[in-house]
PDB file of C-alpha atoms and ligand atoms in Angstrom:
ATOM      1  CA  UNK S   1      94.248  99.772 113.724  1.00  0.00           C
ATOM      2  CA  UNK S   2      96.848 102.530 114.936  1.00  0.00           C
ATOM      3  CA  UNK S   3      99.792 102.813 112.445  1.00  0.00           C
ATOM      4  CA  UNK S   4     103.136 102.038 114.052  1.00  0.00           C
ATOM      5  CA  UNK S   5     104.636 105.149 112.459  1.00  0.00           C
ATOM      6  CA  UNK S   6     102.759 108.047 110.804  1.00  0.00           C
ATOM      7  CA  UNK S   7     104.730 110.895 109.099  1.00  0.00           C
ATOM      8  CA  UNK S   8     103.161 114.132 108.306  1.00  0.00           C
ATOM      9  CA  UNK S   9     104.656 116.824 105.884  1.00  0.00           C
ATOM     10  CA  UNK S  10     108.124 116.013 106.985  1.00  0.00           C
ATOM     11  CA  UNK S  11     111.131 118.222 105.826  1.00  0.00           C
ATOM     12  CA  UNK S  12     114.514 118.468 106.866  1.00  0.00           C
ATOM     13  CA  UNK S  13     117.589 120.395 105.712  1.00  0.00           C
ATOM     14  CA  UNK S  14     120.839 120.333 106.630  1.00  0.00           C
ATOM     15  CA  UNK S  15     121.798 123.830 106.874  1.00  0.00           C
ATOM     16  CA  UNK S  16     120.080 125.625 104.168  1.00  0.00           C
ATOM     17  CA  UNK S  17     120.206 122.295 101.730  1.00  0.00           C
ATOM     18  CA  UNK S  18     116.585 120.497 101.862  1.00  0.00           C
ATOM     19  CA  UNK S  19     116.943 116.646 101.738  1.00  0.00           C
ATOM     20  CA  UNK S  20     113.369 115.834 102.856  1.00  0.00           C
ATOM     21  CA  UNK S  21     110.817 117.873 101.115  1.00  0.00           C
ATOM     22  CA  UNK S  22     107.164 117.652 102.795  1.00  0.00           C
ATOM     23  CA  UNK S  23     106.634 113.840 102.899  1.00  0.00           C
ATOM     24  CA  UNK S  24     103.722 112.164 104.344  1.00  0.00           C
ATOM     25  CA  UNK S  25     103.217 108.307 104.702  1.00  0.00           C
ATOM     26  CA  UNK S  26     101.991 105.519 107.342  1.00  0.00           C
ATOM     27  CA  UNK S  27     103.678 102.319 108.337  1.00  0.00           C
ATOM     28  CA  UNK S  28     100.985  99.928 109.440  1.00  0.00           C
ATOM     29  CA  UNK S  29     101.935  97.799 112.562  1.00  0.00           C
ATOM     30  CA  UNK S  30     103.567  94.438 111.819  1.00  0.00           C
ATOM     31  CA  UNK S  31     104.524  95.503 108.130  1.00  0.00           C
ATOM     32  CA  UNK S  32     108.026  94.660 106.568  1.00  0.00           C
ATOM     33  CA  UNK S  33     108.640  98.130 105.118  1.00  0.00           C
ATOM     34  CA  UNK S  34     111.464  98.991 103.068  1.00  0.00           C
ATOM     35  CA  UNK S  35     112.867 102.067 101.827  1.00  0.00           C
ATOM     36  CA  UNK S  36     114.888 102.416  98.509  1.00  0.00           C
ATOM     37  CA  UNK S  37     116.068 105.251  96.565  1.00  0.00           C
ATOM     38  CA  UNK S  38     119.405 106.480  94.615  1.00  0.00           C
ATOM     39  CA  UNK S  39     122.195 107.629  96.764  1.00  0.00           C
ATOM     40  CA  UNK S  40     121.616 111.096  98.586  1.00  0.00           C
ATOM     41  CA  UNK S  41     117.845 110.749  98.157  1.00  0.00           C
ATOM     42  CA  UNK S  42     117.069 111.043 101.730  1.00  0.00           C
ATOM     43  CA  UNK S  43     116.680 107.582 103.073  1.00  0.00           C
ATOM     44  CA  UNK S  44     119.092 107.559 106.019  1.00  0.00           C
ATOM     45  CA  UNK S  45     117.755 111.167 107.049  1.00  0.00           C
ATOM     46  CA  UNK S  46     114.405 109.820 107.088  1.00  0.00           C
ATOM     47  CA  UNK S  47     115.388 106.880 109.374  1.00  0.00           C
ATOM     48  CA  UNK S  48     117.133 109.032 111.791  1.00  0.00           C
ATOM     49  CA  UNK S  49     114.309 111.652 111.864  1.00  0.00           C
ATOM     50  CA  UNK S  50     112.014 108.322 112.946  1.00  0.00           C
ATOM     51  CA  UNK S  51     114.757 107.250 115.548  1.00  0.00           C
ATOM     52  CA  UNK S  52     114.427 111.153 117.145  1.00  0.00           C
ATOM     53  CA  UNK S  53     117.847 111.765 116.252  1.00  0.00           C
ATOM     54  CA  UNK S  54     117.105 115.027 114.338  1.00  0.00           C
ATOM     55  CA  UNK S  55     114.815 118.064 114.659  1.00  0.00           C
ATOM     56  CA  UNK S  56     112.852 117.866 111.306  1.00  0.00           C
ATOM     57  CA  UNK S  57     109.969 119.918 110.468  1.00  0.00           C
ATOM     58  CA  UNK S  58     106.672 118.326 110.442  1.00  0.00           C
ATOM     59  CA  UNK S  59     104.977 115.698 112.509  1.00  0.00           C
ATOM     60  CA  UNK S  60     106.248 112.028 113.200  1.00  0.00           C
ATOM     61  CA  UNK S  61     103.870 109.599 115.562  1.00  0.00           C
ATOM     62  CA  UNK S  62     104.951 106.457 116.833  1.00  0.00           C
ATOM     63  CA  UNK S  63     101.959 104.102 117.910  1.00  0.00           C
ATOM     64  CA  UNK S  64      99.578 107.122 117.974  1.00  0.00           C
ATOM     65  CA  UNK S  65     101.741 109.286 119.868  1.00  0.00           C
ATOM     66  CA  UNK S  66     104.112 112.398 118.700  1.00  0.00           C
ATOM     67  CA  UNK S  67     107.627 111.216 119.026  1.00  0.00           C
ATOM     68  CA  UNK S  68     108.399 114.233 121.393  1.00  0.00           C
ATOM     69  CA  UNK S  69     106.228 112.966 124.155  1.00  0.00           C
ATOM     70  CA  UNK S  70     108.789 109.768 124.462  1.00  0.00           C
ATOM     71  CA  UNK S  71     111.468 110.089 126.813  1.00  0.00           C
ATOM     72  CA  UNK S  72     114.980 108.546 125.751  1.00  0.00           C
ATOM     73  CA  UNK S  73     114.126 105.430 127.801  1.00  0.00           C
ATOM     74  CA  UNK S  74     110.536 105.396 126.984  1.00  0.00           C
ATOM     75  CA  UNK S  75     111.414 105.367 123.194  1.00  0.00           C
ATOM     76  CA  UNK S  76     114.240 102.836 123.677  1.00  0.00           C
ATOM     77  CA  UNK S  77     111.531 100.257 125.115  1.00  0.00           C
ATOM     78  CA  UNK S  78     109.838 100.707 122.257  1.00  0.00           C
ATOM     79  CA  UNK S  79     112.032 101.529 119.019  1.00  0.00           C
ATOM     80  CA  UNK S  80     115.792 100.074 118.246  1.00  0.00           C
ATOM     81  CA  UNK S  81     117.886 101.856 115.614  1.00  0.00           C
ATOM     82  CA  UNK S  82     120.676 100.184 114.082  1.00  0.00           C
ATOM     83  CA  UNK S  83     122.858 102.638 112.062  1.00  0.00           C
ATOM     84  CA  UNK S  84     124.948 102.089 109.370  1.00  0.00           C
ATOM     85  CA  UNK S  85     128.354  99.788 110.080  1.00  0.00           C
ATOM     86  CA  UNK S  86     129.945 101.504 113.046  1.00  0.00           C
ATOM     87  CA  UNK S  87     133.643 101.540 112.455  1.00  0.00           C
ATOM     88  CA  UNK S  88     134.951 103.548 115.563  1.00  0.00           C
ATOM     89  CA  UNK S  89     136.923 101.525 117.706  1.00  0.00           C
ATOM     90  CA  UNK S  90     134.388 100.270 120.959  1.00  0.00           C
ATOM     91  CA  UNK S  91     136.523  98.915 124.378  1.00  0.00           C
ATOM     92  CA  UNK S  92     133.865  96.349 124.970  1.00  0.00           C
ATOM     93  CA  UNK S  93     133.272  92.863 124.268  1.00  0.00           C
ATOM     94  CA  UNK S  94     130.521  91.519 122.044  1.00  0.00           C
ATOM     95  CA  UNK S  95     128.445  90.395 125.361  1.00  0.00           C
ATOM     96  CA  UNK S  96     128.869  93.711 126.733  1.00  0.00           C
ATOM     97  CA  UNK S  97     127.601  95.475 123.580  1.00  0.00           C
ATOM     98  CA  UNK S  98     124.431  93.335 123.194  1.00  0.00           C
ATOM     99  CA  UNK S  99     123.859  93.541 126.850  1.00  0.00           C
ATOM    100  CA  UNK S 100     123.478  97.256 126.426  1.00  0.00           C
ATOM    101  CA  UNK S 101     120.113  96.658 124.593  1.00  0.00           C
ATOM    102  CA  UNK S 102     118.783  95.833 127.667  1.00  0.00           C
ATOM    103  CA  UNK S 103     119.544  98.889 129.628  1.00  0.00           C
ATOM    104  CA  UNK S 104     116.001 100.573 129.035  1.00  0.00           C
ATOM    105  CA  UNK S 105     114.569  97.425 130.720  1.00  0.00           C
ATOM    106  CA  UNK S 106     116.860  97.500 133.509  1.00  0.00           C
ATOM    107  CA  UNK S 107     115.890  98.977 137.088  1.00  0.00           C
ATOM    108  CA  UNK S 108     117.653 102.347 138.130  1.00  0.00           C
ATOM    109  CA  UNK S 109     120.502 100.872 139.291  1.00  0.00           C
ATOM    110  CA  UNK S 110     121.220  99.264 135.934  1.00  0.00           C
ATOM    111  CA  UNK S 111     121.740  95.780 137.378  1.00  0.00           C
ATOM    112  CA  UNK S 112     121.439  92.845 135.138  1.00  0.00           C
ATOM    113  CA  UNK S 113     118.970  90.446 136.275  1.00  0.00           C
ATOM    114  CA  UNK S 114     118.361  86.793 134.527  1.00  0.00           C
ATOM    115  CA  UNK S 115     115.917  87.909 131.925  1.00  0.00           C
ATOM    116  CA  UNK S 116     118.662  90.183 130.645  1.00  0.00           C
ATOM    117  CA  UNK S 117     121.330  87.473 130.465  1.00  0.00           C
ATOM    118  CA  UNK S 118     118.779  84.934 128.833  1.00  0.00           C
ATOM    119  CA  UNK S 119     117.724  87.724 126.354  1.00  0.00           C
ATOM    120  CA  UNK S 120     121.151  88.641 125.585  1.00  0.00           C
ATOM    121  CA  UNK S 121     122.401  84.980 125.079  1.00  0.00           C
ATOM    122  CA  UNK S 122     119.195  84.445 122.737  1.00  0.00           C
ATOM    123  CA  UNK S 123     119.904  87.429 120.721  1.00  0.00           C
ATOM    124  CA  UNK S 124     123.338  86.478 120.317  1.00  0.00           C
ATOM    125  CA  UNK S 125     122.419  82.995 119.389  1.00  0.00           C
ATOM    126  CA  UNK S 126     119.637  84.514 116.844  1.00  0.00           C
ATOM    127  CA  UNK S 127     122.402  86.702 114.688  1.00  0.00           C
ATOM    128  CA  UNK S 128     124.989  83.835 115.006  1.00  0.00           C
ATOM    129  CA  UNK S 129     127.659  85.736 117.296  1.00  0.00           C
ATOM    130  CA  UNK S 130     127.242  83.578 120.535  1.00  0.00           C
ATOM    131  CA  UNK S 131     130.739  82.260 119.868  1.00  0.00           C
ATOM    132  CA  UNK S 132     132.359  85.826 119.942  1.00  0.00           C
ATOM    133  CA  UNK S 133     130.715  86.823 123.259  1.00  0.00           C
ATOM    134  CA  UNK S 134     134.079  87.408 125.039  1.00  0.00           C
ATOM    135  CA  UNK S 135     136.015  88.545 121.920  1.00  0.00           C
ATOM    136  CA  UNK S 136     136.308  92.396 121.736  1.00  0.00           C
ATOM    137  CA  UNK S 137     134.713  94.687 119.422  1.00  0.00           C
ATOM    138  CA  UNK S 138     137.814  95.870 117.783  1.00  0.00           C
ATOM    139  CA  UNK S 139     138.651  92.118 116.808  1.00  0.00           C
ATOM    140  CA  UNK S 140     135.740  91.800 114.647  1.00  0.00           C
ATOM    141  CA  UNK S 141     135.090  91.763 110.823  1.00  0.00           C
ATOM    142  CA  UNK S 142     132.630  94.434 109.355  1.00  0.00           C
ATOM    143  CA  UNK S 143     129.883  91.999 108.931  1.00  0.00           C
ATOM    144  CA  UNK S 144     130.392  90.617 112.575  1.00  0.00           C
ATOM    145  CA  UNK S 145     130.045  93.997 114.094  1.00  0.00           C
ATOM    146  CA  UNK S 146     126.962  94.498 112.030  1.00  0.00           C
ATOM    147  CA  UNK S 147     125.327  91.025 113.615  1.00  0.00           C
ATOM    148  CA  UNK S 148     126.433  92.047 117.115  1.00  0.00           C
ATOM    149  CA  UNK S 149     124.601  95.596 116.537  1.00  0.00           C
ATOM    150  CA  UNK S 150     121.301  93.745 115.757  1.00  0.00           C
ATOM    151  CA  UNK S 151     121.812  91.580 118.250  1.00  0.00           C
ATOM    152  CA  UNK S 152     121.699  94.361 120.684  1.00  0.00           C
ATOM    153  CA  UNK S 153     118.527  96.024 118.928  1.00  0.00           C
ATOM    154  CA  UNK S 154     116.670  92.477 119.071  1.00  0.00           C
ATOM    155  CA  UNK S 155     117.691  92.709 122.683  1.00  0.00           C
ATOM    156  CA  UNK S 156     115.647  95.758 123.273  1.00  0.00           C
ATOM    157  CA  UNK S 157     112.503  93.828 122.507  1.00  0.00           C
ATOM    158  CA  UNK S 158     111.224  96.933 120.543  1.00  0.00           C
ATOM    159  CA  UNK S 159     107.932  97.022 118.544  1.00  0.00           C
ATOM    160  CA  UNK S 160     109.619  98.851 115.817  1.00  0.00           C
ATOM    161  CA  UNK S 161     112.935  98.243 114.484  1.00  0.00           C
ATOM    162  CA  UNK S 162     114.594 100.585 112.270  1.00  0.00           C
ATOM    163  CA  UNK S 163     117.764  99.280 110.227  1.00  0.00           C
ATOM    164  CA  UNK S 164     120.028 101.288 107.831  1.00  0.00           C
ATOM    165  CA  UNK S 165     121.325  99.129 104.916  1.00  0.00           C
ATOM    166  CA  UNK S 166     121.807  96.286 107.633  1.00  0.00           C
ATOM    167  CA  UNK S 167     123.131  93.959 104.545  1.00  0.00           C
ATOM    168  CA  UNK S 168     125.949  96.141 103.215  1.00  0.00           C
ATOM    169  CA  UNK S 169     128.724  94.352 105.034  1.00  0.00           C
ATOM    170  CA  UNK S 170     127.204  90.770 105.132  1.00  0.00           C
ATOM    171  CA  UNK S 171     128.171  87.868 102.691  1.00  0.00           C
ATOM    172  CA  UNK S 172     125.344  85.938 101.097  1.00  0.00           C
ATOM    173  CA  UNK S 173     124.449  83.763 103.589  1.00  0.00           C
ATOM    174  CA  UNK S 174     124.302  86.251 106.298  1.00  0.00           C
ATOM    175  CA  UNK S 175     122.414  88.550 104.065  1.00  0.00           C
ATOM    176  CA  UNK S 176     119.535  85.688 103.725  1.00  0.00           C
ATOM    177  CA  UNK S 177     119.959  84.860 107.471  1.00  0.00           C
ATOM    178  CA  UNK S 178     119.361  88.625 108.209  1.00  0.00           C
ATOM    179  CA  UNK S 179     116.266  89.236 106.208  1.00  0.00           C
ATOM    180  CA  UNK S 180     114.946  85.956 107.298  1.00  0.00           C
ATOM    181  CA  UNK S 181     115.429  86.798 110.919  1.00  0.00           C
ATOM    182  CA  UNK S 182     113.380  90.134 110.433  1.00  0.00           C
ATOM    183  CA  UNK S 183     110.801  88.392 108.770  1.00  0.00           C
ATOM    184  CA  UNK S 184     110.704  86.020 112.197  1.00  0.00           C
ATOM    185  CA  UNK S 185     110.503  88.919 114.287  1.00  0.00           C
ATOM    186  CA  UNK S 186     107.701  90.291 112.189  1.00  0.00           C
ATOM    187  CA  UNK S 187     105.680  86.992 112.085  1.00  0.00           C
ATOM    188  CA  UNK S 188     106.527  85.920 115.461  1.00  0.00           C
ATOM    189  CA  UNK S 189     106.609  88.882 117.679  1.00  0.00           C
ATOM    190  CA  UNK S 190     104.525  91.322 115.365  1.00  0.00           C
ATOM    191  CA  UNK S 191     107.753  93.777 115.074  1.00  0.00           C
ATOM    192  CA  UNK S 192     107.422  96.360 112.827  1.00  0.00           C
ATOM    193  CA  UNK S 193     110.593  96.324 110.655  1.00  0.00           C
ATOM    194  CA  UNK S 194     111.640  99.490 108.696  1.00  0.00           C
ATOM    195  CA  UNK S 195     114.792  99.110 106.831  1.00  0.00           C
ATOM    196  CA  UNK S 196     116.896 101.201 104.339  1.00  0.00           C
ATOM    197  CA  UNK S 197     118.336  99.033 101.706  1.00  0.00           C
ATOM    198  CA  UNK S 198     120.066  99.537  98.349  1.00  0.00           C
ATOM    199  CA  UNK S 199     119.600  96.050  97.384  1.00  0.00           C
ATOM    200  CA  UNK S 200     116.318  96.187  95.354  1.00  0.00           C
ATOM    201  CA  UNK S 201     116.015  92.495  94.704  1.00  0.00           C
ATOM    202  CA  UNK S 202     116.365  91.553  98.562  1.00  0.00           C
ATOM    203  CA  UNK S 203     113.756  94.570  98.933  1.00  0.00           C
ATOM    204  CA  UNK S 204     111.274  92.964  96.567  1.00  0.00           C
ATOM    205  CA  UNK S 205     111.625  89.559  98.064  1.00  0.00           C
ATOM    206  CA  UNK S 206     110.899  90.627 101.593  1.00  0.00           C
ATOM    207  CA  UNK S 207     109.032  93.995 101.718  1.00  0.00           C
ATOM    208  CA  UNK S 208     105.067  94.050 102.453  1.00  0.00           C
ATOM    209  CA  UNK S 209     105.424  97.743 101.277  1.00  0.00           C
ATOM    210  CA  UNK S 210     108.468  99.785  99.560  1.00  0.00           C
ATOM    211  CA  UNK S 211     108.978 103.433  99.744  1.00  0.00           C
ATOM    212  CA  UNK S 212     111.026 104.866  96.765  1.00  0.00           C
ATOM    213  CA  UNK S 213     112.468 108.073  97.481  1.00  0.00           C
ATOM    214  CA  UNK S 214     114.251 110.161  95.065  1.00  0.00           C
ATOM    215  CA  UNK S 215     115.287 113.946  95.708  1.00  0.00           C
ATOM    216  CA  UNK S 216     113.634 113.922  99.284  1.00  0.00           C
ATOM    217  CA  UNK S 217     110.178 113.225  97.697  1.00  0.00           C
ATOM    218  CA  UNK S 218     108.273 109.921  97.564  1.00  0.00           C
ATOM    219  CA  UNK S 219     108.309 108.462  93.807  1.00  0.00           C
ATOM    220  CA  UNK S 220     106.554 105.629  94.788  1.00  0.00           C
ATOM    221  CA  UNK S 221     104.822 103.751  97.795  1.00  0.00           C
ATOM    222  CA  UNK S 222     103.042  99.944  97.583  1.00  0.00           C
ATOM    223  CA  UNK S 223     103.980  96.582  97.202  1.00  0.00           C
ATOM    224  CA  UNK S 224     106.840  95.495  95.322  1.00  0.00           C
ATOM    225  CA  UNK S 225     105.349  94.399  92.436  1.00  0.00           C
ATOM    226  CA  UNK S 226     103.673  98.061  92.013  1.00  0.00           C
ATOM    227  CA  UNK S 227     106.838 100.344  92.889  1.00  0.00           C
ATOM    228  CA  UNK S 228     109.414  98.198  90.866  1.00  0.00           C
ATOM    229  CA  UNK S 229     108.332  98.731  87.380  1.00  0.00           C
ATOM    230  CA  UNK S 230     110.615  98.894  84.288  1.00  0.00           C
ATOM    231  CA  UNK S 231     109.724 102.609  83.658  1.00  0.00           C
ATOM    232  CA  UNK S 232     109.954 103.756  87.444  1.00  0.00           C
ATOM    233  CA  UNK S 233     113.398 102.214  88.246  1.00  0.00           C
ATOM    234  CA  UNK S 234     114.970 103.497  84.877  1.00  0.00           C
ATOM    235  CA  UNK S 235     113.448 107.175  85.550  1.00  0.00           C
ATOM    236  CA  UNK S 236     114.451 106.882  89.322  1.00  0.00           C
ATOM    237  CA  UNK S 237     117.817 105.376  89.013  1.00  0.00           C
ATOM    238  CA  UNK S 238     118.814 106.682  85.249  1.00  0.00           C
ATOM    239  CA  UNK S 239     120.059 103.205  84.259  1.00  0.00           C
ATOM    240  CA  UNK S 240     119.038 100.248  82.259  1.00  0.00           C
ATOM    241  CA  UNK S 241     117.291  97.233  83.630  1.00  0.00           C
ATOM    242  CA  UNK S 242     115.248  93.958  82.904  1.00  0.00           C
ATOM    243  CA  UNK S 243     112.167  93.494  85.109  1.00  0.00           C
ATOM    244  CA  UNK S 244     110.436  90.106  85.124  1.00  0.00           C
ATOM    245  CA  UNK S 245     109.050  87.941  87.500  1.00  0.00           C
ATOM    246  CA  UNK S 246     111.414  86.317  90.318  1.00  0.00           C
ATOM    247  CA  UNK S 247     111.528  82.147  90.107  1.00  0.00           C
ATOM    248  CA  UNK S 248     110.887  82.411  93.588  1.00  0.00           C
ATOM    249  CA  UNK S 249     107.498  83.785  93.650  1.00  0.00           C
ATOM    250  CA  UNK S 250     105.269  86.876  92.623  1.00  0.00           C
ATOM    251  CA  UNK S 251     107.463  89.761  92.887  1.00  0.00           C
ATOM    252  CA  UNK S 252     109.792  91.282  90.638  1.00  0.00           C
ATOM    253  CA  UNK S 253     113.287  90.527  89.813  1.00  0.00           C
ATOM    254  CA  UNK S 254     115.453  93.202  88.721  1.00  0.00           C
ATOM    255  CA  UNK S 255     118.515  92.765  86.285  1.00  0.00           C
ATOM    256  CA  UNK S 256     121.001  95.830  85.811  1.00  0.00           C
ATOM    257  CA  UNK S 257     121.946  95.967  82.148  1.00  0.00           C
ATOM    258  CA  UNK S 258     125.221  97.587  82.135  1.00  0.00           C
ATOM    259  CA  UNK S 259     126.537  99.080  78.869  1.00  0.00           C
ATOM    260  CA  UNK S 260     128.502  96.356  77.957  1.00  0.00           C
ATOM    261  CA  UNK S 261     125.568  94.298  77.539  1.00  0.00           C
ATOM    262  CA  UNK S 262     123.163  97.139  76.404  1.00  0.00           C
ATOM    263  CA  UNK S 263     125.409  98.093  73.518  1.00  0.00           C
ATOM    264  CA  UNK S 264     127.457  94.831  72.771  1.00  0.00           C
ATOM    265  CA  UNK S 265     128.910  95.694  69.496  1.00  0.00           C
ATOM    266  CA  UNK S 266     130.909  98.794  71.428  1.00  0.00           C
ATOM    267  CA  UNK S 267     132.403  96.160  73.761  1.00  0.00           C
ATOM    268  CA  UNK S 268     133.550  93.695  71.168  1.00  0.00           C
ATOM    269  CA  UNK S 269     130.697  91.328  72.582  1.00  0.00           C
ATOM    270  CA  UNK S 270     128.443  89.619  69.624  1.00  0.00           C
TER     271      UNK S 270
HETATM  272  P1  ADP W   1     120.767 108.423 101.304  1.00  0.00           P
HETATM  273  O1  ADP W   1     120.625 107.419 102.698  1.00  0.00           O
HETATM  274  O2  ADP W   1     119.554 108.358 100.503  1.00  0.00           O
HETATM  275  O3  ADP W   1     121.625 108.146 100.761  1.00  0.00           O
HETATM  276  P2  ADP W   1     121.296 110.381 103.089  1.00  0.00           P
HETATM  277  O4  ADP W   1     119.884 110.990 103.666  1.00  0.00           O
HETATM  278  O5  ADP W   1     122.228 110.107 103.908  1.00  0.00           O
HETATM  279  O6  ADP W   1     120.761 109.980 101.790  1.00  0.00           O
HETATM  280  O7  ADP W   1     121.630 111.992 102.573  1.00  0.00           O
HETATM  281  C1  ADP W   1     120.632 113.096 101.724  1.00  0.00           C
HETATM  282  C2  ADP W   1     121.491 114.259 101.359  1.00  0.00           C
HETATM  283  O8  ADP W   1     122.000 114.915 102.713  1.00  0.00           O
HETATM  284  C3  ADP W   1     122.960 113.612 100.800  1.00  0.00           C
HETATM  285  O9  ADP W   1     123.006 114.916  99.636  1.00  0.00           O
HETATM  286  C4  ADP W   1     123.953 113.877 102.042  1.00  0.00           C
HETATM  287  O10 ADP W   1     125.291 114.438 101.202  1.00  0.00           O
HETATM  288  C5  ADP W   1     123.288 114.946 102.436  1.00  0.00           C
HETATM  289  N1  ADP W   1     123.867 114.895 104.026  1.00  0.00           N
HETATM  290  C6  ADP W   1     123.411 113.766 104.908  1.00  0.00           C
HETATM  291  N2  ADP W   1     124.165 113.905 105.976  1.00  0.00           N
HETATM  292  C7  ADP W   1     124.340 115.287 106.100  1.00  0.00           C
HETATM  293  C8  ADP W   1     124.869 115.889 107.204  1.00  0.00           C
HETATM  294  N3  ADP W   1     125.134 115.570 108.397  1.00  0.00           N
HETATM  295  N4  ADP W   1     125.430 117.241 106.967  1.00  0.00           N
HETATM  296  C9  ADP W   1     125.195 117.993 105.698  1.00  0.00           C
HETATM  297  N5  ADP W   1     124.431 117.096 104.828  1.00  0.00           N
HETATM  298  C10 ADP W   1     124.279 115.710 104.883  1.00  0.00           C
END
């Protein structure tokens, strides 16, 4: 089976500063693939490269074809990218932003048809922003905005969806709902979900495979149980943790051990 994404010796530098250092890996079609790693390890850069937003060195293949052969429109029909929280003012309503996701499917005149309207409604309902349809984007909370951009991506009906820290602005309920939603897209529509996350516990719960990045290199790649070991987390993140099995299933649960608990005698705890 063709990999959804194939990365070969990918490198990228901002000016002279190397950020990705010759990494190679595949993402199988229909996988829930989560990229984790400390701040500055190159996660966002990697995701942007896959979305065709950078000009890195090396090769990126999407569904068996080099990324460069896709036109913007052809790429948008197959791949959707949800960047980190977008905070600039947008003079559009929620419905208008979500409908933009249909652009790559519309005819040359860009006129919306019944299918586009139905998809827009369904995506807004899916992400719980239907009641905000006529609200201006400027009048939304960070979490609501985030859900609108996710609705727009779903509207694109992509085969691959890339999400950069999509749960960052969400409360607990919406975090769980978003992760379940991505799980459903994967299960019911065979979508390949590629997500950057800083929440290792959410990542452990949902990922088929985890990529752990550090300083632009692959530290580990595999199922959560193999990647999230005690030694590797301490070495990569430089912090103390406890790792045990989650009460919810056969995947690891990571508990941060801050100084206060690692050295209780120093903080007055006994
Ligand atoms: P992560 O997502 O893992 O936090 P990033 O890919 O955002 O890492 O960034 C990796 C490194 O590249 C960081 O040190 C960051 O400061 C730097 N960087 C990111 N974007 C740019 C940019 N547009 N110009 C210059 N440096 C950048």
